[in-house]
PDB file of C-alpha atoms in Angstrom:
ATOM      1  CA  UNK A 143     -50.230  17.106   5.639  1.00 56.00           C
ATOM      2  CA  UNK A 144     -48.930  13.649   6.536  1.00 78.00           C
ATOM      3  CA  UNK A 145     -46.481  13.259   9.383  1.00 87.00           C
ATOM      4  CA  UNK A 146     -45.040  10.039   7.955  1.00 95.00           C
ATOM      5  CA  UNK A 147     -41.500   9.743   6.599  1.00 96.00           C
ATOM      6  CA  UNK A 148     -40.311   6.954   4.340  1.00 97.00           C
ATOM      7  CA  UNK A 149     -37.021   5.643   5.733  1.00 98.00           C
ATOM      8  CA  UNK A 150     -34.590   3.388   3.861  1.00 97.00           C
ATOM      9  CA  UNK A 151     -31.604   1.443   5.198  1.00 95.00           C
ATOM     10  CA  UNK A 152     -29.515   0.109   2.315  1.00 94.00           C
ATOM     11  CA  UNK A 153     -26.587  -2.238   2.880  1.00 88.00           C
ATOM     12  CA  UNK A 154     -24.709  -5.151   1.414  1.00 83.00           C
ATOM     13  CA  UNK A 155     -26.828  -7.743   3.238  1.00 83.00           C
ATOM     14  CA  UNK A 156     -30.288  -6.231   3.411  1.00 90.00           C
ATOM     15  CA  UNK A 157     -32.463  -3.396   2.156  1.00 95.00           C
ATOM     16  CA  UNK A 158     -34.997  -2.237   4.729  1.00 96.00           C
ATOM     17  CA  UNK A 159     -37.751   0.320   4.413  1.00 97.00           C
ATOM     18  CA  UNK A 160     -40.320   1.702   6.789  1.00 96.00           C
ATOM     19  CA  UNK A 161     -42.881   4.404   7.425  1.00 96.00           C
ATOM     20  CA  UNK A 162     -41.815   6.342  10.502  1.00 96.00           C
ATOM     21  CA  UNK A 163     -43.938   8.890  12.348  1.00 95.00           C
ATOM     22  CA  UNK A 164     -42.818  12.005  14.196  1.00 94.00           C
ATOM     23  CA  UNK A 165     -42.469  10.070  17.442  1.00 95.00           C
ATOM     24  CA  UNK A 166     -40.073   7.623  15.799  1.00 94.00           C
ATOM     25  CA  UNK A 167     -42.515   4.726  15.684  1.00 94.00           C
ATOM     26  CA  UNK A 168     -42.062   2.435  12.674  1.00 93.00           C
ATOM     27  CA  UNK A 169     -45.596   1.987  11.349  1.00 90.00           C
ATOM     28  CA  UNK A 170     -44.875  -0.300   8.404  1.00 90.00           C
ATOM     29  CA  UNK A 171     -41.653  -2.158   7.571  1.00 93.00           C
ATOM     30  CA  UNK A 172     -40.300  -4.254   4.702  1.00 94.00           C
ATOM     31  CA  UNK A 173     -36.961  -6.040   4.491  1.00 95.00           C
ATOM     32  CA  UNK A 174     -35.398  -7.924   1.580  1.00 95.00           C
ATOM     33  CA  UNK A 175     -31.993  -9.445   0.898  1.00 93.00           C
ATOM     34  CA  UNK A 176     -29.678  -7.275  -1.189  1.00 92.00           C
ATOM     35  CA  UNK A 177     -29.131  -8.758  -4.661  1.00 90.00           C
ATOM     36  CA  UNK A 178     -25.467  -8.222  -5.443  1.00 81.00           C
ATOM     37  CA  UNK A 179     -23.371  -8.266  -8.594  1.00 79.00           C
ATOM     38  CA  UNK A 180     -25.412  -5.988 -10.836  1.00 85.00           C
ATOM     39  CA  UNK A 181     -26.127  -2.310 -10.142  1.00 89.00           C
ATOM     40  CA  UNK A 182     -29.594  -2.335 -11.658  1.00 92.00           C
ATOM     41  CA  UNK A 183     -30.692  -5.495  -9.848  1.00 93.00           C
ATOM     42  CA  UNK A 184     -29.685  -3.884  -6.569  1.00 94.00           C
ATOM     43  CA  UNK A 185     -31.508  -0.700  -7.512  1.00 95.00           C
ATOM     44  CA  UNK A 186     -34.569  -2.710  -8.507  1.00 95.00           C
ATOM     45  CA  UNK A 187     -34.752  -4.147  -5.007  1.00 96.00           C
ATOM     46  CA  UNK A 188     -34.576  -0.650  -3.519  1.00 97.00           C
ATOM     47  CA  UNK A 189     -37.329   0.564  -5.862  1.00 97.00           C
ATOM     48  CA  UNK A 190     -39.575  -2.365  -4.938  1.00 96.00           C
ATOM     49  CA  UNK A 191     -39.127  -1.637  -1.224  1.00 97.00           C
ATOM     50  CA  UNK A 192     -40.006   2.033  -1.797  1.00 96.00           C
ATOM     51  CA  UNK A 193     -43.117   1.026  -3.719  1.00 95.00           C
ATOM     52  CA  UNK A 194     -44.278  -1.512  -1.152  1.00 95.00           C
ATOM     53  CA  UNK A 195     -43.685   0.714   1.872  1.00 95.00           C
ATOM     54  CA  UNK A 196     -45.258   3.833   0.381  1.00 92.00           C
ATOM     55  CA  UNK A 197     -48.250   2.126  -1.242  1.00 89.00           C
ATOM     56  CA  UNK A 198     -51.417   4.029  -0.369  1.00 83.00           C
ATOM     57  CA  UNK A 199     -49.615   6.579   1.807  1.00 85.00           C
ATOM     58  CA  UNK A 200     -48.384  10.092   1.226  1.00 89.00           C
ATOM     59  CA  UNK A 201     -45.042  10.881   2.831  1.00 94.00           C
ATOM     60  CA  UNK A 202     -43.527  14.152   4.031  1.00 93.00           C
ATOM     61  CA  UNK A 203     -40.049  13.154   2.956  1.00 96.00           C
ATOM     62  CA  UNK A 204     -37.552  10.337   2.498  1.00 97.00           C
ATOM     63  CA  UNK A 205     -34.510   9.628   4.636  1.00 97.00           C
ATOM     64  CA  UNK A 206     -31.873   7.211   3.342  1.00 97.00           C
ATOM     65  CA  UNK A 207     -29.209   5.434   5.373  1.00 95.00           C
ATOM     66  CA  UNK A 208     -26.700   3.791   3.038  1.00 94.00           C
ATOM     67  CA  UNK A 209     -23.573   1.758   3.442  1.00 88.00           C
ATOM     68  CA  UNK A 210     -20.642   3.917   2.439  1.00 86.00           C
ATOM     69  CA  UNK A 211     -18.638   5.709   1.476  1.00 90.00           C
ATOM     70  CA  UNK A 212     -21.300   8.255   0.610  1.00 94.00           C
ATOM     71  CA  UNK A 213     -21.077  11.683  -0.967  1.00 95.00           C
ATOM     72  CA  UNK A 214     -23.797  13.580   0.852  1.00 91.00           C
ATOM     73  CA  UNK A 215     -23.501  16.681  -1.335  1.00 92.00           C
ATOM     74  CA  UNK A 216     -23.698  14.803  -4.646  1.00 95.00           C
ATOM     75  CA  UNK A 217     -26.227  12.293  -3.325  1.00 96.00           C
ATOM     76  CA  UNK A 218     -24.132   9.342  -4.496  1.00 97.00           C
ATOM     77  CA  UNK A 219     -23.000   6.160  -2.754  1.00 96.00           C
ATOM     78  CA  UNK A 220     -20.104   3.757  -3.330  1.00 93.00           C
ATOM     79  CA  UNK A 221     -20.592   0.952  -0.782  1.00 90.00           C
ATOM     80  CA  UNK A 222     -17.544  -1.269  -0.420  1.00 82.00           C
ATOM     81  CA  UNK A 223     -19.768  -4.349  -0.138  1.00 79.00           C
ATOM     82  CA  UNK A 224     -22.098  -3.456  -3.068  1.00 85.00           C
ATOM     83  CA  UNK A 225     -19.589  -3.713  -5.889  1.00 80.00           C
ATOM     84  CA  UNK A 226     -21.920  -2.648  -8.671  1.00 85.00           C
ATOM     85  CA  UNK A 227     -22.507   0.734  -7.055  1.00 93.00           C
ATOM     86  CA  UNK A 228     -19.691   3.221  -7.563  1.00 93.00           C
ATOM     87  CA  UNK A 229     -20.819   6.824  -7.517  1.00 95.00           C
ATOM     88  CA  UNK A 230     -24.371   5.483  -7.762  1.00 96.00           C
ATOM     89  CA  UNK A 231     -26.906   8.386  -7.781  1.00 97.00           C
ATOM     90  CA  UNK A 232     -29.122   6.942  -5.066  1.00 97.00           C
ATOM     91  CA  UNK A 233     -30.732  10.197  -3.918  1.00 97.00           C
ATOM     92  CA  UNK A 234     -31.618  11.176  -7.494  1.00 97.00           C
ATOM     93  CA  UNK A 235     -33.060   7.726  -8.256  1.00 97.00           C
ATOM     94  CA  UNK A 236     -35.232   7.736  -5.131  1.00 97.00           C
ATOM     95  CA  UNK A 237     -36.344  11.321  -5.830  1.00 97.00           C
ATOM     96  CA  UNK A 238     -37.567  10.222  -9.265  1.00 96.00           C
ATOM     97  CA  UNK A 239     -39.837   7.643  -7.623  1.00 96.00           C
ATOM     98  CA  UNK A 240     -41.429  10.254  -5.337  1.00 95.00           C
ATOM     99  CA  UNK A 241     -41.283  13.578  -7.193  1.00 93.00           C
ATOM    100  CA  UNK A 242     -41.710  16.736  -5.148  1.00 93.00           C
ATOM    101  CA  UNK A 243     -40.768  15.045  -1.887  1.00 94.00           C
ATOM    102  CA  UNK A 244     -37.518  16.062  -0.103  1.00 96.00           C
ATOM    103  CA  UNK A 245     -34.928  13.285   0.081  1.00 97.00           C
ATOM    104  CA  UNK A 246     -32.033  13.253   2.581  1.00 96.00           C
ATOM    105  CA  UNK A 247     -29.052  10.882   2.411  1.00 96.00           C
ATOM    106  CA  UNK A 248     -26.442   9.886   5.015  1.00 94.00           C
ATOM    107  CA  UNK A 249     -24.226   6.929   5.819  1.00 92.00           C
ATOM    108  CA  UNK A 250     -25.680   3.987   7.720  1.00 90.00           C
ATOM    109  CA  UNK A 251     -23.266   4.517  10.631  1.00 90.00           C
ATOM    110  CA  UNK A 252     -24.296   8.155  11.169  1.00 92.00           C
ATOM    111  CA  UNK A 253     -27.958   7.139  10.895  1.00 94.00           C
ATOM    112  CA  UNK A 254     -27.512   4.397  13.494  1.00 94.00           C
ATOM    113  CA  UNK A 255     -25.894   6.967  15.803  1.00 95.00           C
ATOM    114  CA  UNK A 256     -28.678   9.472  15.154  1.00 95.00           C
ATOM    115  CA  UNK A 257     -31.378   6.882  15.837  1.00 96.00           C
ATOM    116  CA  UNK A 258     -29.791   5.775  19.111  1.00 97.00           C
ATOM    117  CA  UNK A 259     -29.292   9.403  20.135  1.00 97.00           C
ATOM    118  CA  UNK A 260     -32.955  10.209  19.459  1.00 96.00           C
ATOM    119  CA  UNK A 261     -34.706   7.197  20.955  1.00 97.00           C
ATOM    120  CA  UNK A 262     -32.137   4.698  22.215  1.00 97.00           C
ATOM    121  CA  UNK A 263     -29.127   4.446  24.493  1.00 97.00           C
ATOM    122  CA  UNK A 264     -27.870   7.893  23.490  1.00 96.00           C
ATOM    123  CA  UNK A 265     -30.780   9.929  24.839  1.00 95.00           C
ATOM    124  CA  UNK A 266     -29.469  12.944  26.720  1.00 93.00           C
ATOM    125  CA  UNK A 267     -25.922  12.636  25.374  1.00 95.00           C
ATOM    126  CA  UNK A 268     -24.459  15.629  23.557  1.00 94.00           C
ATOM    127  CA  UNK A 269     -21.199  14.142  22.227  1.00 96.00           C
ATOM    128  CA  UNK A 270     -21.721  10.553  21.171  1.00 97.00           C
ATOM    129  CA  UNK A 271     -20.177   7.916  18.949  1.00 98.00           C
ATOM    130  CA  UNK A 272     -22.441   5.165  17.634  1.00 97.00           C
ATOM    131  CA  UNK A 273     -20.825   1.924  16.460  1.00 95.00           C
ATOM    132  CA  UNK A 274     -22.055  -1.106  14.571  1.00 93.00           C
ATOM    133  CA  UNK A 275     -19.852  -4.167  15.102  1.00 95.00           C
ATOM    134  CA  UNK A 276     -21.060  -6.771  12.644  1.00 90.00           C
ATOM    135  CA  UNK A 277     -19.642  -8.111   9.371  1.00 87.00           C
ATOM    136  CA  UNK A 278     -17.637  -4.897   9.388  1.00 89.00           C
ATOM    137  CA  UNK A 279     -17.288  -2.065  11.894  1.00 93.00           C
ATOM    138  CA  UNK A 280     -19.099   1.175  11.122  1.00 91.00           C
ATOM    139  CA  UNK A 281     -19.976   4.269  13.063  1.00 94.00           C
ATOM    140  CA  UNK A 282     -21.228   7.799  13.202  1.00 95.00           C
ATOM    141  CA  UNK A 283     -20.968  10.899  15.380  1.00 97.00           C
ATOM    142  CA  UNK A 284     -23.493  13.108  17.127  1.00 95.00           C
ATOM    143  CA  UNK A 285     -21.706  16.264  18.274  1.00 95.00           C
ATOM    144  CA  UNK A 286     -23.385  19.054  20.161  1.00 93.00           C
ATOM    145  CA  UNK A 287     -26.613  17.054  19.926  1.00 87.00           C
ATOM    146  CA  UNK A 288     -26.581  17.022  16.117  1.00 89.00           C
ATOM    147  CA  UNK A 289     -25.422  14.474  13.548  1.00 89.00           C
ATOM    148  CA  UNK A 290     -21.960  15.318  12.259  1.00 92.00           C
ATOM    149  CA  UNK A 291     -21.081  13.972   8.840  1.00 90.00           C
ATOM    150  CA  UNK A 292     -17.909  15.939   8.184  1.00 91.00           C
ATOM    151  CA  UNK A 293     -16.865  17.201   4.767  1.00 89.00           C
ATOM    152  CA  UNK A 294     -18.390  14.384   2.689  1.00 88.00           C
ATOM    153  CA  UNK A 295     -20.812  12.730   5.121  1.00 88.00           C
ATOM    154  CA  UNK A 296     -18.449   9.938   6.198  1.00 90.00           C
ATOM    155  CA  UNK A 297     -17.208  11.218   9.576  1.00 93.00           C
ATOM    156  CA  UNK A 298     -17.222   8.654  12.364  1.00 93.00           C
ATOM    157  CA  UNK A 299     -16.213   5.649  10.266  1.00 91.00           C
ATOM    158  CA  UNK A 300     -14.454   4.150  13.267  1.00 94.00           C
ATOM    159  CA  UNK A 301     -13.884   0.761  11.633  1.00 95.00           C
ATOM    160  CA  UNK A 302     -10.985   2.311   9.741  1.00 95.00           C
ATOM    161  CA  UNK A 303      -9.137   3.687  12.734  1.00 97.00           C
ATOM    162  CA  UNK A 304      -5.803   1.835  12.695  1.00 97.00           C
ATOM    163  CA  UNK A 305      -5.290  -0.332  15.780  1.00 97.00           C
ATOM    164  CA  UNK A 306      -2.528  -2.629  14.442  1.00 97.00           C
ATOM    165  CA  UNK A 307      -0.127  -0.643  12.203  1.00 95.00           C
ATOM    166  CA  UNK A 308       1.426  -3.849  10.861  1.00 94.00           C
ATOM    167  CA  UNK A 309      -1.829  -5.790  10.861  1.00 96.00           C
ATOM    168  CA  UNK A 310      -3.935  -7.466   8.197  1.00 96.00           C
ATOM    169  CA  UNK A 311      -4.854  -5.720   4.915  1.00 96.00           C
ATOM    170  CA  UNK A 312      -8.297  -4.110   4.995  1.00 94.00           C
ATOM    171  CA  UNK A 313     -10.917  -3.848   2.263  1.00 87.00           C
ATOM    172  CA  UNK A 314     -10.476  -0.064   2.424  1.00 88.00           C
ATOM    173  CA  UNK A 315      -6.927  -0.416   1.082  1.00 91.00           C
ATOM    174  CA  UNK A 316      -5.295   0.252   4.432  1.00 94.00           C
ATOM    175  CA  UNK A 317      -3.841  -2.135   6.976  1.00 96.00           C
ATOM    176  CA  UNK A 318      -4.591  -2.980  10.584  1.00 97.00           C
ATOM    177  CA  UNK A 319      -7.959  -1.200  10.784  1.00 97.00           C
ATOM    178  CA  UNK A 320     -10.265  -2.053  13.692  1.00 98.00           C
ATOM    179  CA  UNK A 321     -12.515  -3.831  11.192  1.00 96.00           C
ATOM    180  CA  UNK A 322      -9.742  -6.318  10.341  1.00 97.00           C
ATOM    181  CA  UNK A 323      -9.757  -7.450  13.981  1.00 98.00           C
ATOM    182  CA  UNK A 324     -13.361  -7.006  15.138  1.00 97.00           C
ATOM    183  CA  UNK A 325     -15.459  -7.716  12.029  1.00 95.00           C
ATOM    184  CA  UNK A 326     -17.312 -10.999  12.554  1.00 95.00           C
ATOM    185  CA  UNK A 327     -15.811 -12.958   9.616  1.00 94.00           C
ATOM    186  CA  UNK A 328     -12.324 -11.701  10.537  1.00 96.00           C
ATOM    187  CA  UNK A 329     -12.806 -12.926  14.112  1.00 97.00           C
ATOM    188  CA  UNK A 330     -13.832 -16.372  12.896  1.00 97.00           C
ATOM    189  CA  UNK A 331     -10.911 -16.536  10.449  1.00 96.00           C
ATOM    190  CA  UNK A 332      -8.451 -15.562  13.194  1.00 97.00           C
ATOM    191  CA  UNK A 333      -9.877 -18.206  15.542  1.00 98.00           C
ATOM    192  CA  UNK A 334      -9.530 -20.868  12.861  1.00 97.00           C
ATOM    193  CA  UNK A 335      -5.897 -19.903  12.317  1.00 97.00           C
ATOM    194  CA  UNK A 336      -5.311 -20.399  16.048  1.00 97.00           C
ATOM    195  CA  UNK A 337      -6.704 -23.929  15.803  1.00 97.00           C
ATOM    196  CA  UNK A 338     -10.396 -23.499  16.578  1.00 97.00           C
ATOM    197  CA  UNK A 339     -12.274 -26.502  15.178  1.00 92.00           C
ATOM    198  CA  UNK A 340     -15.628 -25.265  13.918  1.00 88.00           C
ATOM    199  CA  UNK A 341     -18.201 -26.191  11.278  1.00 87.00           C
ATOM    200  CA  UNK A 342     -17.708 -24.765   7.794  1.00 90.00           C
ATOM    201  CA  UNK A 343     -20.691 -22.448   8.245  1.00 91.00           C
ATOM    202  CA  UNK A 344     -19.449 -21.060  11.574  1.00 94.00           C
ATOM    203  CA  UNK A 345     -20.006 -17.332  12.058  1.00 94.00           C
ATOM    204  CA  UNK A 346     -19.686 -14.835  14.902  1.00 95.00           C
ATOM    205  CA  UNK A 347     -22.746 -16.311  16.632  1.00 95.00           C
ATOM    206  CA  UNK A 348     -21.087 -19.750  16.691  1.00 96.00           C
ATOM    207  CA  UNK A 349     -17.922 -18.117  17.985  1.00 97.00           C
ATOM    208  CA  UNK A 350     -19.871 -16.393  20.774  1.00 97.00           C
ATOM    209  CA  UNK A 351     -21.569 -19.643  21.771  1.00 97.00           C
ATOM    210  CA  UNK A 352     -18.208 -21.402  21.950  1.00 97.00           C
ATOM    211  CA  UNK A 353     -16.701 -18.557  23.970  1.00 97.00           C
ATOM    212  CA  UNK A 354     -19.682 -18.609  26.324  1.00 96.00           C
ATOM    213  CA  UNK A 355     -19.107 -22.331  26.814  1.00 96.00           C
ATOM    214  CA  UNK A 356     -15.557 -21.572  27.946  1.00 96.00           C
ATOM    215  CA  UNK A 357     -13.519 -22.435  24.835  1.00 97.00           C
ATOM    216  CA  UNK A 358     -10.249 -20.541  25.083  1.00 97.00           C
ATOM    217  CA  UNK A 359      -9.617 -19.646  21.431  1.00 98.00           C
ATOM    218  CA  UNK A 360     -13.097 -18.114  20.899  1.00 98.00           C
ATOM    219  CA  UNK A 361     -12.722 -16.249  24.192  1.00 98.00           C
ATOM    220  CA  UNK A 362      -9.393 -14.894  22.957  1.00 98.00           C
ATOM    221  CA  UNK A 363     -11.016 -13.799  19.684  1.00 98.00           C
ATOM    222  CA  UNK A 364     -13.545 -11.695  21.594  1.00 98.00           C
ATOM    223  CA  UNK A 365     -10.847 -10.328  23.881  1.00 98.00           C
ATOM    224  CA  UNK A 366      -8.828  -9.267  20.858  1.00 98.00           C
ATOM    225  CA  UNK A 367     -11.842  -7.770  19.061  1.00 98.00           C
ATOM    226  CA  UNK A 368     -13.039  -5.897  22.128  1.00 98.00           C
ATOM    227  CA  UNK A 369      -9.599  -4.439  22.691  1.00 98.00           C
ATOM    228  CA  UNK A 370      -9.478  -3.234  19.068  1.00 98.00           C
ATOM    229  CA  UNK A 371     -12.880  -1.557  19.358  1.00 98.00           C
ATOM    230  CA  UNK A 372     -11.885  -0.023  22.694  1.00 98.00           C
ATOM    231  CA  UNK A 373      -8.689   1.395  21.219  1.00 98.00           C
ATOM    232  CA  UNK A 374     -10.636   2.926  18.347  1.00 98.00           C
ATOM    233  CA  UNK A 375     -13.155   4.453  20.762  1.00 98.00           C
ATOM    234  CA  UNK A 376     -10.361   5.869  22.917  1.00 97.00           C
ATOM    235  CA  UNK A 377      -8.648   7.456  19.918  1.00 96.00           C
ATOM    236  CA  UNK A 378     -11.895   8.973  18.674  1.00 97.00           C
ATOM    237  CA  UNK A 379     -12.851  10.209  22.140  1.00 97.00           C
ATOM    238  CA  UNK A 380      -9.533  11.997  22.556  1.00 96.00           C
ATOM    239  CA  UNK A 381     -10.058  13.843  19.260  1.00 96.00           C
ATOM    240  CA  UNK A 382     -13.709  14.892  19.591  1.00 95.00           C
ATOM    241  CA  UNK A 383     -14.248  14.877  23.395  1.00 96.00           C
ATOM    242  CA  UNK A 384     -16.991  12.252  23.702  1.00 96.00           C
ATOM    243  CA  UNK A 385     -19.228  11.513  26.665  1.00 95.00           C
ATOM    244  CA  UNK A 386     -20.702   8.265  25.291  1.00 97.00           C
ATOM    245  CA  UNK A 387     -20.035   5.389  22.910  1.00 98.00           C
ATOM    246  CA  UNK A 388     -23.041   3.223  21.976  1.00 98.00           C
ATOM    247  CA  UNK A 389     -22.197  -0.179  20.511  1.00 97.00           C
ATOM    248  CA  UNK A 390     -24.621  -2.301  18.497  1.00 95.00           C
ATOM    249  CA  UNK A 391     -24.558  -4.842  15.677  1.00 92.00           C
ATOM    250  CA  UNK A 392     -24.532  -8.604  15.485  1.00 91.00           C
ATOM    251  CA  UNK A 393     -21.167  -9.160  17.171  1.00 95.00           C
ATOM    252  CA  UNK A 394     -22.272  -6.928  20.063  1.00 95.00           C
ATOM    253  CA  UNK A 395     -25.059  -9.435  20.779  1.00 95.00           C
ATOM    254  CA  UNK A 396     -22.347 -11.455  22.538  1.00 96.00           C
ATOM    255  CA  UNK A 397     -22.743  -9.037  25.442  1.00 96.00           C
ATOM    256  CA  UNK A 398     -20.006  -8.890  28.051  1.00 97.00           C
ATOM    257  CA  UNK A 399     -17.741 -11.157  25.981  1.00 98.00           C
ATOM    258  CA  UNK A 400     -17.217  -8.057  23.844  1.00 98.00           C
ATOM    259  CA  UNK A 401     -18.083  -5.236  26.238  1.00 98.00           C
ATOM    260  CA  UNK A 402     -15.698  -6.251  29.033  1.00 98.00           C
ATOM    261  CA  UNK A 403     -12.548  -5.958  26.860  1.00 98.00           C
ATOM    262  CA  UNK A 404     -13.925  -2.803  25.200  1.00 98.00           C
ATOM    263  CA  UNK A 405     -14.349  -1.107  28.574  1.00 98.00           C
ATOM    264  CA  UNK A 406     -10.965  -2.269  29.827  1.00 98.00           C
ATOM    265  CA  UNK A 407      -9.230  -0.896  26.739  1.00 97.00           C
ATOM    266  CA  UNK A 408     -11.093   2.404  27.049  1.00 97.00           C
ATOM    267  CA  UNK A 409     -10.106   2.675  30.730  1.00 96.00           C
ATOM    268  CA  UNK A 410      -6.473   1.838  29.936  1.00 96.00           C
ATOM    269  CA  UNK A 411      -6.167   4.355  27.092  1.00 96.00           C
ATOM    270  CA  UNK A 412      -8.356   7.281  28.162  1.00 94.00           C
ATOM    271  CA  UNK A 413      -6.002   8.918  30.621  1.00 93.00           C
ATOM    272  CA  UNK A 414      -6.915  12.539  29.887  1.00 93.00           C
ATOM    273  CA  UNK A 415      -9.019  14.224  32.552  1.00 95.00           C
ATOM    274  CA  UNK A 416     -11.720  15.326  30.117  1.00 94.00           C
ATOM    275  CA  UNK A 417     -12.424  11.665  29.268  1.00 94.00           C
ATOM    276  CA  UNK A 418     -13.141  10.600  32.853  1.00 92.00           C
ATOM    277  CA  UNK A 419     -16.891  10.525  32.271  1.00 91.00           C
ATOM    278  CA  UNK A 420     -16.801   8.559  28.987  1.00 96.00           C
ATOM    279  CA  UNK A 421     -19.266   5.667  29.066  1.00 97.00           C
ATOM    280  CA  UNK A 422     -19.676   2.631  26.794  1.00 98.00           C
ATOM    281  CA  UNK A 423     -23.240   1.300  26.527  1.00 97.00           C
ATOM    282  CA  UNK A 424     -25.017  -1.322  24.412  1.00 97.00           C
ATOM    283  CA  UNK A 425     -27.375  -0.071  21.711  1.00 97.00           C
ATOM    284  CA  UNK A 426     -31.096  -0.416  22.393  1.00 97.00           C
ATOM    285  CA  UNK A 427     -32.861  -0.078  19.044  1.00 95.00           C
ATOM    286  CA  UNK A 428     -31.409  -3.125  17.301  1.00 90.00           C
ATOM    287  CA  UNK A 429     -32.213  -3.293  13.601  1.00 86.00           C
ATOM    288  CA  UNK A 430     -34.560  -0.276  13.858  1.00 91.00           C
ATOM    289  CA  UNK A 431     -31.752   2.200  14.542  1.00 93.00           C
ATOM    290  CA  UNK A 432     -30.882   2.825  10.896  1.00 93.00           C
ATOM    291  CA  UNK A 433     -34.498   3.426   9.870  1.00 95.00           C
ATOM    292  CA  UNK A 434     -35.191   5.671  12.858  1.00 96.00           C
ATOM    293  CA  UNK A 435     -32.014   7.649  12.208  1.00 95.00           C
ATOM    294  CA  UNK A 436     -32.791   7.971   8.506  1.00 96.00           C
ATOM    295  CA  UNK A 437     -36.221   9.347   9.370  1.00 96.00           C
ATOM    296  CA  UNK A 438     -34.608  11.806  11.771  1.00 95.00           C
ATOM    297  CA  UNK A 439     -32.652  13.280   8.849  1.00 94.00           C
ATOM    298  CA  UNK A 440     -35.971  14.566   7.546  1.00 94.00           C
ATOM    299  CA  UNK A 441     -37.784  15.232  10.803  1.00 92.00           C
ATOM    300  CA  UNK A 442     -34.892  17.260  12.280  1.00 82.00           C
TER     301      UNK A 442
END
């Protein structure tokens, strides 16, 4: 019997696949850009990744991390940033490619959290929040040492904790979510509105470089984003009694530009005695976290 699991990480930017062993090592990996605009084109890219990764290998199961919302019971996904997929039967489609093999599905945020808890910065933690601060802000919970998806599999979606009640409209239909402040494109747009002169193609990496060089508006953008993430962590910690928040994603690559204001906001807003030990740490697995966490869904 093989000990390899086929892991998929499906999002609006990329589709990644890998063979993962029982120690969490990624033996073979493939990554392609997500073709958007047509449901079947997007599915075709997923199918090609499955075929390429699994070629010549038997697998014990398949774990899927998908951008959400997801419906873990129905096996369907409706990613906000993959417009052609609404109630898309992803688990059923993948099962048809590998008949007889168990297939598990969860959101990409919960899988990132599960991966970091297993092999990354969350080792040893029992009550952990994992966050991805990138184009958007996603997250997942590990409670009592086990992934917690909630009623539908979407628990821990910290990007939609409201941090500015009268803030900007969000893609979720709400207003003032943490994602509207700390998502990379939103940070750049805010900095431009404050007068930051930047190239047309400027992204969060350009913003971080400018902030690191001492430019005040980019520094303020990171201060504002970090505070928003810290407020969302503090609110979540108060509700579920966390001991750790692990923060990864492209925007988090800016390091202390983001982590300093996160930690200050957490310290300022976690006044309850049971939150004294709450720590905020950078993620360690990088882009592997989703695949490792997806594999863990199967490996248990």
